[in-house]
């Protein structure tokens, strides 16, 4: 009897640990854009693809020309959301520490500053650049537990059809944590 | 070729409508919470001197003695749009209780903000300030939109919220109004 109770407790504990880090995927039937979500260590992380036409519309509406923003909008852009739901403390992250893996091999992300530099020409409107900078997922941030969060755009710089894993990393008082979204795909 | 271009234009127009209305992603987004983070070490309020919708200068130094709720936002930011109605309800509930709600728009012009106001229910009646170059973001250590600070009557930042909130929630209202009697936390 004791063994059965112990086995049940271990089973439930394992199940709850599994549920804690389970990944879900949703494909929008109208657009084909996917959303990949995971909850781990009290933190939610998700990527939702923004289709090139959607990204173009957003930035043209902010003052870019199609030509100016083309390199960015065709680079496989996601809406990233990171949220401290109930982590054991304040989470701190530096986005450049995150990883994109293709078949297990790392692929570098272009930093927000580099994108701003690339998009800055004599003809680019300042208001468009300001909107671009602040529409990106923050390069560095701290979230208190209980619901601090941001959403922002994240370019992974990959051609359509590419499948990759995305690892988000953060620390709490210097202790490192990470979570991985597997099988994220750049839609067409 | 013409059909392809037409489809592209239609898709762009519909996307602009969806993105600017903030509806498309609403069901995908995390729920707005009602928790403010207490600042452990009080921060003296940074400088802020910007024009409002009437192009009059508003200086935060002139608001000393009041509780100030200051929200950094943009019309294209979905969580900013989601919380704007709740900021107005907070403003309506607290404007006679020594509370001032301010929103600092980042990088947009008066016409863009004015047309957005008509889409918010209830439409904001609190002051909107304009920071066209996002210059205030560095001084205020804003790393992402929206970010909101609560300033006590002595001129110190005492609470912070990163990401969208339900500002008209009774818990938030109570926290803000308690600063009136305490002066500081």
mmCIF file of C-alpha atoms in Angstrom:
data_model
loop_
_atom_site.group_PDB
_atom_site.id
_atom_site.type_symbol
_atom_site.label_atom_id
_atom_site.label_comp_id
_atom_site.label_asym_id
_atom_site.label_seq_id
_atom_site.Cartn_x
_atom_site.Cartn_y
_atom_site.Cartn_z
ATOM 1 C CA UNK A 1 0.000 0.000 0.000
ATOM 2 C CA UNK A 2 2.846 2.301 1.021
ATOM 3 C CA UNK A 3 4.568 1.528 -2.303
ATOM 4 C CA UNK A 4 1.427 2.302 -4.281
ATOM 5 C CA UNK A 5 1.067 5.687 -2.535
ATOM 6 C CA UNK A 6 4.758 6.439 -3.089
ATOM 7 C CA UNK A 7 4.523 5.456 -6.752
ATOM 8 C CA UNK A 8 1.427 7.649 -7.177
ATOM 9 C CA UNK A 9 3.137 10.615 -5.551
ATOM 10 C CA UNK A 10 6.213 10.164 -7.768
ATOM 11 C CA UNK A 11 3.969 9.729 -10.810
ATOM 12 C CA UNK A 12 1.974 12.859 -10.059
ATOM 13 C CA UNK A 13 5.155 14.803 -9.351
ATOM 14 C CA UNK A 14 6.672 13.675 -12.677
ATOM 15 C CA UNK A 15 3.444 14.555 -14.463
ATOM 16 C CA UNK A 16 3.360 18.011 -12.919
ATOM 17 C CA UNK A 17 7.017 18.574 -13.890
ATOM 18 C CA UNK A 18 6.180 17.469 -17.419
ATOM 19 C CA UNK A 19 3.110 19.716 -17.543
ATOM 20 C CA UNK A 20 5.247 22.580 -16.249
ATOM 21 C CA UNK A 21 7.415 22.523 -19.375
ATOM 22 C CA UNK A 22 5.035 21.236 -22.016
ATOM 23 C CA UNK A 23 5.161 22.986 -25.386
ATOM 24 C CA UNK A 24 2.075 23.810 -27.410
ATOM 25 C CA UNK A 25 1.792 24.771 -31.051
ATOM 26 C CA UNK A 26 -1.072 26.500 -32.803
ATOM 27 C CA UNK A 27 -1.347 27.182 -36.531
ATOM 28 C CA UNK A 28 -3.736 29.950 -37.550
ATOM 29 C CA UNK A 29 -6.053 28.398 -40.133
ATOM 30 C CA UNK A 30 -6.594 31.717 -41.916
ATOM 31 C CA UNK A 31 -2.983 32.868 -42.313
ATOM 32 C CA UNK A 32 -0.961 29.705 -41.745
ATOM 33 C CA UNK A 33 1.181 31.548 -39.181
ATOM 34 C CA UNK A 34 2.254 29.434 -36.245
ATOM 35 C CA UNK A 35 2.498 30.108 -32.520
ATOM 36 C CA UNK A 36 4.884 28.075 -30.353
ATOM 37 C CA UNK A 37 4.502 28.386 -26.581
ATOM 38 C CA UNK A 38 6.175 26.986 -23.515
ATOM 39 C CA UNK A 39 5.951 27.560 -19.765
ATOM 40 C CA UNK A 40 9.019 26.685 -17.703
ATOM 41 C CA UNK A 41 10.403 27.721 -14.291
ATOM 42 C CA UNK A 42 7.413 30.065 -13.826
ATOM 43 C CA UNK A 43 8.090 31.903 -17.102
ATOM 44 C CA UNK A 44 6.028 31.851 -20.315
ATOM 45 C CA UNK A 45 7.788 32.166 -23.653
ATOM 46 C CA UNK A 46 6.153 32.218 -27.062
ATOM 47 C CA UNK A 47 6.909 33.006 -30.669
ATOM 48 C CA UNK A 48 4.170 33.858 -33.178
ATOM 49 C CA UNK A 49 5.189 34.327 -36.763
ATOM 50 C CA UNK A 50 4.428 37.673 -38.372
ATOM 51 C CA UNK A 51 4.084 37.010 -42.081
ATOM 52 C CA UNK A 52 6.202 39.202 -44.409
ATOM 53 C CA UNK A 53 3.096 41.017 -45.708
ATOM 54 C CA UNK A 54 1.974 41.739 -42.137
ATOM 55 C CA UNK A 55 5.390 43.082 -41.171
ATOM 56 C CA UNK A 56 5.518 45.187 -44.340
ATOM 57 C CA UNK A 57 2.094 46.659 -43.597
ATOM 58 C CA UNK A 58 3.103 47.484 -40.032
ATOM 59 C CA UNK A 59 6.316 49.275 -41.007
ATOM 60 C CA UNK A 60 4.946 51.032 -44.092
ATOM 61 C CA UNK A 61 2.265 52.396 -41.778
ATOM 62 C CA UNK A 62 5.058 53.667 -39.496
ATOM 63 C CA UNK A 63 6.808 55.559 -42.336
ATOM 64 C CA UNK A 64 9.217 53.132 -44.016
ATOM 65 C CA UNK A 65 9.089 52.460 -47.744
ATOM 66 C CA UNK A 66 8.741 48.821 -48.837
ATOM 67 C CA UNK A 67 12.285 48.942 -50.185
ATOM 68 C CA UNK A 68 13.710 50.302 -46.930
ATOM 69 C CA UNK A 69 12.137 47.611 -44.753
ATOM 70 C CA UNK A 70 12.371 44.668 -47.173
ATOM 71 C CA UNK A 71 15.561 43.167 -45.664
ATOM 72 C CA UNK A 72 13.917 43.040 -42.243
ATOM 73 C CA UNK A 73 10.435 41.860 -43.205
ATOM 74 C CA UNK A 74 11.827 39.008 -45.303
ATOM 75 C CA UNK A 75 14.091 37.786 -42.479
ATOM 76 C CA UNK A 76 11.478 35.614 -40.710
ATOM 77 C CA UNK A 77 9.988 37.830 -38.006
ATOM 78 C CA UNK A 78 8.180 36.674 -34.870
ATOM 79 C CA UNK A 79 6.182 38.343 -32.146
ATOM 80 C CA UNK A 80 8.058 37.227 -29.034
ATOM 81 C CA UNK A 81 6.378 37.257 -25.625
ATOM 82 C CA UNK A 82 8.216 36.615 -22.372
ATOM 83 C CA UNK A 83 6.397 36.886 -19.072
ATOM 84 C CA UNK A 84 7.317 36.281 -15.455
ATOM 85 C CA UNK A 85 4.189 34.509 -14.208
ATOM 86 C CA UNK A 86 5.472 33.013 -10.971
ATOM 87 C CA UNK A 87 9.238 32.560 -11.169
ATOM 88 C CA UNK A 88 11.008 32.418 -7.802
ATOM 89 C CA UNK A 89 12.323 35.998 -8.226
ATOM 90 C CA UNK A 90 13.042 38.872 -10.599
ATOM 91 C CA UNK A 91 14.170 37.545 -13.956
ATOM 92 C CA UNK A 92 16.832 39.354 -15.977
ATOM 93 C CA UNK A 93 17.739 38.578 -19.564
ATOM 94 C CA UNK A 94 20.042 39.804 -22.304
ATOM 95 C CA UNK A 95 18.549 38.873 -25.647
ATOM 96 C CA UNK A 96 21.940 38.403 -27.272
ATOM 97 C CA UNK A 97 22.420 35.416 -24.936
ATOM 98 C CA UNK A 98 19.473 33.627 -26.536
ATOM 99 C CA UNK A 99 20.175 30.981 -29.176
ATOM 100 C CA UNK A 100 18.706 29.814 -32.432
ATOM 101 C CA UNK A 101 19.693 26.256 -33.375
ATOM 102 C CA UNK A 102 19.278 24.722 -36.816
ATOM 103 C CA UNK A 103 19.868 20.959 -36.685
ATOM 104 C CA UNK A 104 21.634 21.606 -33.383
ATOM 105 C CA UNK A 105 24.013 24.183 -34.869
ATOM 106 C CA UNK A 106 23.885 27.784 -33.560
ATOM 107 C CA UNK A 107 22.707 30.609 -35.792
ATOM 108 C CA UNK A 108 23.446 34.210 -34.739
ATOM 109 C CA UNK A 109 20.668 36.721 -34.202
ATOM 110 C CA UNK A 110 21.159 40.242 -35.554
ATOM 111 C CA UNK A 111 21.045 42.692 -32.651
ATOM 112 C CA UNK A 112 18.456 45.477 -32.515
ATOM 113 C CA UNK A 113 21.237 48.093 -32.735
ATOM 114 C CA UNK A 114 22.586 46.452 -35.895
ATOM 115 C CA UNK A 115 19.138 46.416 -37.470
ATOM 116 C CA UNK A 116 18.674 50.114 -36.650
ATOM 117 C CA UNK A 117 22.089 50.819 -38.191
ATOM 118 C CA UNK A 118 21.200 48.845 -41.343
ATOM 119 C CA UNK A 119 17.890 50.652 -41.737
ATOM 120 C CA UNK A 120 19.286 54.139 -41.133
ATOM 121 C CA UNK A 121 19.761 55.940 -44.436
ATOM 122 C CA UNK A 122 19.497 59.604 -45.400
ATOM 123 C CA UNK A 123 15.917 59.022 -46.495
ATOM 124 C CA UNK A 124 14.624 57.028 -43.523
ATOM 125 C CA UNK A 125 12.169 59.001 -41.405
ATOM 126 C CA UNK A 126 13.219 59.427 -37.785
ATOM 127 C CA UNK A 127 9.701 58.529 -36.590
ATOM 128 C CA UNK A 128 9.949 55.228 -38.530
ATOM 129 C CA UNK A 129 13.269 54.393 -36.870
ATOM 130 C CA UNK A 130 11.911 55.248 -33.413
ATOM 131 C CA UNK A 131 8.925 52.972 -34.027
ATOM 132 C CA UNK A 132 11.207 50.225 -35.328
ATOM 133 C CA UNK A 133 13.506 50.387 -32.301
ATOM 134 C CA UNK A 134 10.671 50.263 -29.773
ATOM 135 C CA UNK A 135 8.624 47.636 -31.632
ATOM 136 C CA UNK A 136 11.488 45.142 -31.215
ATOM 137 C CA UNK A 137 11.635 42.713 -28.332
ATOM 138 C CA UNK A 138 13.813 44.413 -25.661
ATOM 139 C CA UNK A 139 17.567 43.665 -25.943
ATOM 140 C CA UNK A 140 17.738 43.569 -22.122
ATOM 141 C CA UNK A 141 15.010 43.615 -19.488
ATOM 142 C CA UNK A 142 13.968 42.696 -15.957
ATOM 143 C CA UNK A 143 10.561 41.275 -15.053
ATOM 144 C CA UNK A 144 9.196 41.065 -11.552
ATOM 145 C CA UNK A 145 7.190 38.017 -10.634
ATOM 146 C CA UNK A 146 3.419 38.281 -10.874
ATOM 147 C CA UNK A 147 2.992 39.439 -14.429
ATOM 148 C CA UNK A 148 5.708 41.738 -15.790
ATOM 149 C CA UNK A 149 6.075 41.031 -19.495
ATOM 150 C CA UNK A 150 6.788 42.412 -22.949
ATOM 151 C CA UNK A 151 5.891 41.508 -26.446
ATOM 152 C CA UNK A 152 7.976 42.651 -29.364
ATOM 153 C CA UNK A 153 9.240 41.693 -32.760
ATOM 154 C CA UNK A 154 12.187 39.349 -33.145
ATOM 155 C CA UNK A 155 13.880 38.647 -36.477
ATOM 156 C CA UNK A 156 15.678 35.321 -36.710
ATOM 157 C CA UNK A 157 17.257 36.074 -40.100
ATOM 158 C CA UNK A 158 16.312 32.799 -41.808
ATOM 159 C CA UNK A 159 14.689 31.954 -45.146
ATOM 160 C CA UNK A 160 11.081 30.751 -45.224
ATOM 161 C CA UNK A 161 10.617 27.045 -44.641
ATOM 162 C CA UNK A 162 13.530 26.804 -42.174
ATOM 163 C CA UNK A 163 12.876 24.863 -38.974
ATOM 164 C CA UNK A 164 14.778 25.758 -35.805
ATOM 165 C CA UNK A 165 14.826 25.582 -32.008
ATOM 166 C CA UNK A 166 14.803 28.804 -29.980
ATOM 167 C CA UNK A 167 16.393 28.938 -26.527
ATOM 168 C CA UNK A 168 15.475 31.812 -24.205
ATOM 169 C CA UNK A 169 17.852 32.361 -21.269
ATOM 170 C CA UNK A 170 17.511 34.463 -18.127
ATOM 171 C CA UNK A 171 18.917 34.604 -14.635
ATOM 172 C CA UNK A 172 17.532 35.133 -11.161
ATOM 173 C CA UNK A 173 20.143 36.653 -8.828
ATOM 174 C CA UNK A 174 22.869 35.183 -11.039
ATOM 175 C CA UNK A 175 21.374 31.673 -11.249
ATOM 176 C CA UNK A 176 20.911 30.696 -14.898
ATOM 177 C CA UNK A 177 17.671 29.336 -16.372
ATOM 178 C CA UNK A 178 16.624 28.489 -19.903
ATOM 179 C CA UNK A 179 13.755 27.075 -21.907
ATOM 180 C CA UNK A 180 13.650 25.752 -25.458
ATOM 181 C CA UNK A 181 10.946 26.013 -28.110
ATOM 182 C CA UNK A 182 11.443 23.096 -30.473
ATOM 183 C CA UNK A 183 10.518 22.787 -34.123
ATOM 184 C CA UNK A 184 9.674 26.439 -34.772
ATOM 185 C CA UNK A 185 9.144 26.994 -38.469
ATOM 186 C CA UNK A 186 9.463 30.059 -40.695
ATOM 187 C CA UNK A 187 6.178 30.032 -42.607
ATOM 188 C CA UNK A 188 5.889 30.917 -46.263
ATOM 189 C CA UNK B 1 0.287 39.530 -62.238
ATOM 190 C CA UNK B 2 -2.481 42.090 -61.589
ATOM 191 C CA UNK B 3 -4.314 39.581 -59.395
ATOM 192 C CA UNK B 4 -1.168 38.927 -57.412
ATOM 193 C CA UNK B 5 -0.629 42.646 -56.841
ATOM 194 C CA UNK B 6 -4.293 43.139 -55.909
ATOM 195 C CA UNK B 7 -4.143 40.267 -53.425
ATOM 196 C CA UNK B 8 -0.999 41.732 -51.941
ATOM 197 C CA UNK B 9 -2.583 45.192 -51.574
ATOM 198 C CA UNK B 10 -5.755 43.720 -50.038
ATOM 199 C CA UNK B 11 -3.717 41.664 -47.607
ATOM 200 C CA UNK B 12 -1.697 44.696 -46.613
ATOM 201 C CA UNK B 13 -4.785 46.854 -46.100
ATOM 202 C CA UNK B 14 -6.516 44.192 -44.023
ATOM 203 C CA UNK B 15 -3.356 43.649 -42.019
ATOM 204 C CA UNK B 16 -3.012 47.374 -41.324
ATOM 205 C CA UNK B 17 -6.576 47.383 -40.024
ATOM 206 C CA UNK B 18 -5.978 44.313 -37.891
ATOM 207 C CA UNK B 19 -2.646 45.451 -36.529
ATOM 208 C CA UNK B 20 -3.812 48.953 -35.776
ATOM 209 C CA UNK B 21 -7.013 47.736 -34.176
ATOM 210 C CA UNK B 22 -5.062 45.372 -31.923
ATOM 211 C CA UNK B 23 -7.727 42.713 -32.442
ATOM 212 C CA UNK B 24 -5.742 40.149 -34.384
ATOM 213 C CA UNK B 25 -3.496 39.034 -31.542
ATOM 214 C CA UNK B 26 -5.866 39.732 -28.632
ATOM 215 C CA UNK B 27 -6.768 36.099 -28.016
ATOM 216 C CA UNK B 28 -3.115 35.050 -28.284
ATOM 217 C CA UNK B 29 -1.870 37.506 -25.680
ATOM 218 C CA UNK B 30 -1.331 36.942 -21.971
ATOM 219 C CA UNK B 31 -4.053 38.327 -19.709
ATOM 220 C CA UNK B 32 -3.426 41.751 -18.188
ATOM 221 C CA UNK B 33 -2.701 41.532 -14.480
ATOM 222 C CA UNK B 34 -3.183 44.050 -11.679
ATOM 223 C CA UNK B 35 0.087 43.836 -9.753
ATOM 224 C CA UNK B 36 2.411 46.781 -9.267
ATOM 225 C CA UNK B 37 6.032 46.182 -8.271
ATOM 226 C CA UNK B 38 7.169 48.164 -5.249
ATOM 227 C CA UNK B 39 10.542 49.810 -5.892
ATOM 228 C CA UNK B 40 12.877 48.681 -3.115
ATOM 229 C CA UNK B 41 15.161 51.706 -3.246
ATOM 230 C CA UNK B 42 13.117 54.831 -3.990
ATOM 231 C CA UNK B 43 14.187 56.667 -7.158
ATOM 232 C CA UNK B 44 13.962 60.432 -7.467
ATOM 233 C CA UNK B 45 11.767 61.291 -10.422
ATOM 234 C CA UNK B 46 13.860 62.004 -13.570
ATOM 235 C CA UNK B 47 13.345 65.160 -15.623
ATOM 236 C CA UNK B 48 10.397 65.235 -18.006
ATOM 237 C CA UNK B 49 9.427 68.338 -19.916
ATOM 238 C CA UNK B 50 7.298 67.665 -22.993
ATOM 239 C CA UNK B 51 4.492 69.170 -25.061
ATOM 240 C CA UNK B 52 0.885 68.055 -24.676
ATOM 241 C CA UNK B 53 -1.852 67.821 -27.358
ATOM 242 C CA UNK B 54 -2.302 71.627 -27.191
ATOM 243 C CA UNK B 55 1.445 72.044 -27.703
ATOM 244 C CA UNK B 56 1.821 73.447 -24.180
ATOM 245 C CA UNK B 57 4.848 72.402 -22.131
ATOM 246 C CA UNK B 58 4.168 70.103 -19.182
ATOM 247 C CA UNK B 59 6.968 69.782 -16.606
ATOM 248 C CA UNK B 60 6.766 66.926 -14.142
ATOM 249 C CA UNK B 61 8.455 69.115 -11.519
ATOM 250 C CA UNK B 62 5.245 71.182 -11.386
ATOM 251 C CA UNK B 63 3.324 68.094 -10.202
ATOM 252 C CA UNK B 64 5.186 67.724 -6.904
ATOM 253 C CA UNK B 65 2.673 67.162 -4.110
ATOM 254 C CA UNK B 66 0.519 64.972 -6.337
ATOM 255 C CA UNK B 67 0.493 61.231 -6.995
ATOM 256 C CA UNK B 68 1.490 60.791 -10.642
ATOM 257 C CA UNK B 69 0.796 57.754 -12.809
ATOM 258 C CA UNK B 70 3.031 58.032 -15.872
ATOM 259 C CA UNK B 71 2.639 55.595 -18.747
ATOM 260 C CA UNK B 72 5.049 55.262 -21.717
ATOM 261 C CA UNK B 73 3.261 53.994 -24.800
ATOM 262 C CA UNK B 74 2.628 54.073 -28.584
ATOM 263 C CA UNK B 75 -0.505 53.512 -30.653
ATOM 264 C CA UNK B 76 1.102 50.584 -32.522
ATOM 265 C CA UNK B 77 1.912 48.700 -29.311
ATOM 266 C CA UNK B 78 -0.853 46.111 -28.693
ATOM 267 C CA UNK B 79 -0.631 45.903 -24.866
ATOM 268 C CA UNK B 80 -0.492 49.727 -24.706
ATOM 269 C CA UNK B 81 -3.765 49.832 -26.620
ATOM 270 C CA UNK B 82 -5.313 47.177 -24.402
ATOM 271 C CA UNK B 83 -4.584 49.046 -21.175
ATOM 272 C CA UNK B 84 -5.454 52.571 -22.375
ATOM 273 C CA UNK B 85 -9.175 52.316 -21.494
ATOM 274 C CA UNK B 86 -8.316 51.150 -17.985
ATOM 275 C CA UNK B 87 -5.983 54.143 -17.530
ATOM 276 C CA UNK B 88 -8.872 56.441 -18.403
ATOM 277 C CA UNK B 89 -11.133 54.676 -15.902
ATOM 278 C CA UNK B 90 -8.402 55.073 -13.285
ATOM 279 C CA UNK B 91 -8.154 58.763 -14.185
ATOM 280 C CA UNK B 92 -11.926 59.253 -13.847
ATOM 281 C CA UNK B 93 -11.999 57.451 -10.487
ATOM 282 C CA UNK B 94 -9.024 59.309 -8.956
ATOM 283 C CA UNK B 95 -8.767 62.749 -10.578
ATOM 284 C CA UNK B 96 -10.416 64.400 -7.569
ATOM 285 C CA UNK B 97 -8.151 62.557 -5.142
ATOM 286 C CA UNK B 98 -4.816 64.253 -5.863
ATOM 287 C CA UNK B 99 -3.894 61.759 -8.626
ATOM 288 C CA UNK B 100 -2.640 62.833 -12.066
ATOM 289 C CA UNK B 101 -2.529 60.305 -14.926
ATOM 290 C CA UNK B 102 -0.123 61.151 -17.778
ATOM 291 C CA UNK B 103 0.772 59.171 -20.892
ATOM 292 C CA UNK B 104 3.983 59.814 -22.820
ATOM 293 C CA UNK B 105 3.648 58.847 -26.463
ATOM 294 C CA UNK B 106 6.841 57.652 -28.121
ATOM 295 C CA UNK B 107 7.709 58.767 -31.636
ATOM 296 C CA UNK B 108 4.279 59.656 -33.027
ATOM 297 C CA UNK B 109 2.542 62.879 -34.002
ATOM 298 C CA UNK B 110 -0.571 64.583 -32.654
ATOM 299 C CA UNK B 111 -2.783 63.568 -35.611
ATOM 300 C CA UNK B 112 -1.940 59.858 -35.209
ATOM 301 C CA UNK B 113 -2.624 59.919 -31.476
ATOM 302 C CA UNK B 114 -5.774 62.010 -31.850
ATOM 303 C CA UNK B 115 -7.326 59.572 -34.320
ATOM 304 C CA UNK B 116 -6.416 56.654 -32.038
ATOM 305 C CA UNK B 117 -8.127 58.312 -29.058
ATOM 306 C CA UNK B 118 -11.475 58.039 -30.802
ATOM 307 C CA UNK B 119 -11.104 54.254 -30.921
ATOM 308 C CA UNK B 120 -10.552 53.834 -27.174
ATOM 309 C CA UNK B 121 -13.538 53.250 -24.913
ATOM 310 C CA UNK B 122 -13.692 55.372 -22.800
ATOM 311 C CA UNK B 123 -11.674 57.877 -24.810
ATOM 312 C CA UNK B 124 -8.710 59.207 -22.794
ATOM 313 C CA UNK B 125 -9.241 62.655 -21.266
ATOM 314 C CA UNK B 126 -5.986 62.683 -19.268
ATOM 315 C CA UNK B 127 -2.960 64.566 -20.666
ATOM 316 C CA UNK B 128 -0.958 62.921 -23.446
ATOM 317 C CA UNK B 129 2.619 64.160 -23.810
ATOM 318 C CA UNK B 130 4.769 63.746 -26.923
ATOM 319 C CA UNK B 131 8.349 62.486 -27.017
ATOM 320 C CA UNK B 132 9.092 62.349 -30.772
ATOM 321 C CA UNK B 133 12.700 61.153 -30.387
ATOM 322 C CA UNK B 134 12.103 58.742 -27.475
ATOM 323 C CA UNK B 135 14.668 60.831 -25.565
ATOM 324 C CA UNK B 136 12.939 60.311 -22.200
ATOM 325 C CA UNK B 137 13.266 56.521 -22.393
ATOM 326 C CA UNK B 138 16.913 56.564 -21.315
ATOM 327 C CA UNK B 139 16.372 58.915 -18.352
ATOM 328 C CA UNK B 140 13.396 56.859 -17.191
ATOM 329 C CA UNK B 141 15.145 53.522 -17.846
ATOM 330 C CA UNK B 142 12.284 52.300 -20.015
ATOM 331 C CA UNK B 143 13.367 49.167 -21.904
ATOM 332 C CA UNK B 144 10.049 48.127 -23.410
ATOM 333 C CA UNK B 145 6.534 49.443 -24.023
ATOM 334 C CA UNK B 146 4.321 49.837 -22.146
ATOM 335 C CA UNK B 147 6.058 50.784 -18.911
ATOM 336 C CA UNK B 148 4.276 52.648 -16.130
ATOM 337 C CA UNK B 149 5.610 54.332 -13.007
ATOM 338 C CA UNK B 150 3.780 55.547 -9.929
ATOM 339 C CA UNK B 151 5.298 58.626 -8.278
ATOM 340 C CA UNK B 152 4.478 59.607 -4.717
ATOM 341 C CA UNK B 153 3.687 63.190 -3.642
ATOM 342 C CA UNK B 154 7.301 63.651 -2.505
ATOM 343 C CA UNK B 155 8.563 63.114 -6.053
ATOM 344 C CA UNK B 156 9.889 59.547 -5.804
ATOM 345 C CA UNK B 157 9.101 56.574 -8.052
ATOM 346 C CA UNK B 158 7.560 53.991 -5.738
ATOM 347 C CA UNK B 159 5.936 51.443 -8.080
ATOM 348 C CA UNK B 160 6.608 50.112 -11.573
ATOM 349 C CA UNK B 161 4.692 47.969 -14.059
ATOM 350 C CA UNK B 162 6.343 46.490 -17.172
ATOM 351 C CA UNK B 163 3.803 45.275 -19.727
ATOM 352 C CA UNK B 164 0.051 45.805 -19.858
ATOM 353 C CA UNK B 165 -2.065 46.100 -16.717
ATOM 354 C CA UNK B 166 -5.701 46.582 -15.700
ATOM 355 C CA UNK B 167 -5.201 49.964 -14.092
ATOM 356 C CA UNK B 168 -8.809 50.305 -12.995
ATOM 357 C CA UNK B 169 -8.604 47.154 -10.869
ATOM 358 C CA UNK B 170 -9.518 47.904 -7.216
ATOM 359 C CA UNK B 171 -6.133 46.564 -6.013
ATOM 360 C CA UNK B 172 -4.218 49.065 -8.153
ATOM 361 C CA UNK B 173 -6.560 51.948 -7.265
ATOM 362 C CA UNK B 174 -6.193 51.176 -3.576
ATOM 363 C CA UNK B 175 -2.390 50.986 -3.838
ATOM 364 C CA UNK B 176 -2.250 54.332 -5.625
ATOM 365 C CA UNK B 177 -4.683 56.104 -3.300
ATOM 366 C CA UNK B 178 -2.848 54.828 -0.229
ATOM 367 C CA UNK B 179 0.074 57.039 -1.274
ATOM 368 C CA UNK B 180 -2.089 60.095 -0.587
ATOM 369 C CA UNK B 181 -2.238 59.448 3.106
ATOM 370 C CA UNK B 182 1.256 57.999 3.476
ATOM 371 C CA UNK B 183 3.179 60.426 1.312
ATOM 372 C CA UNK B 184 5.478 57.515 0.622
ATOM 373 C CA UNK B 185 5.388 53.783 1.066
#
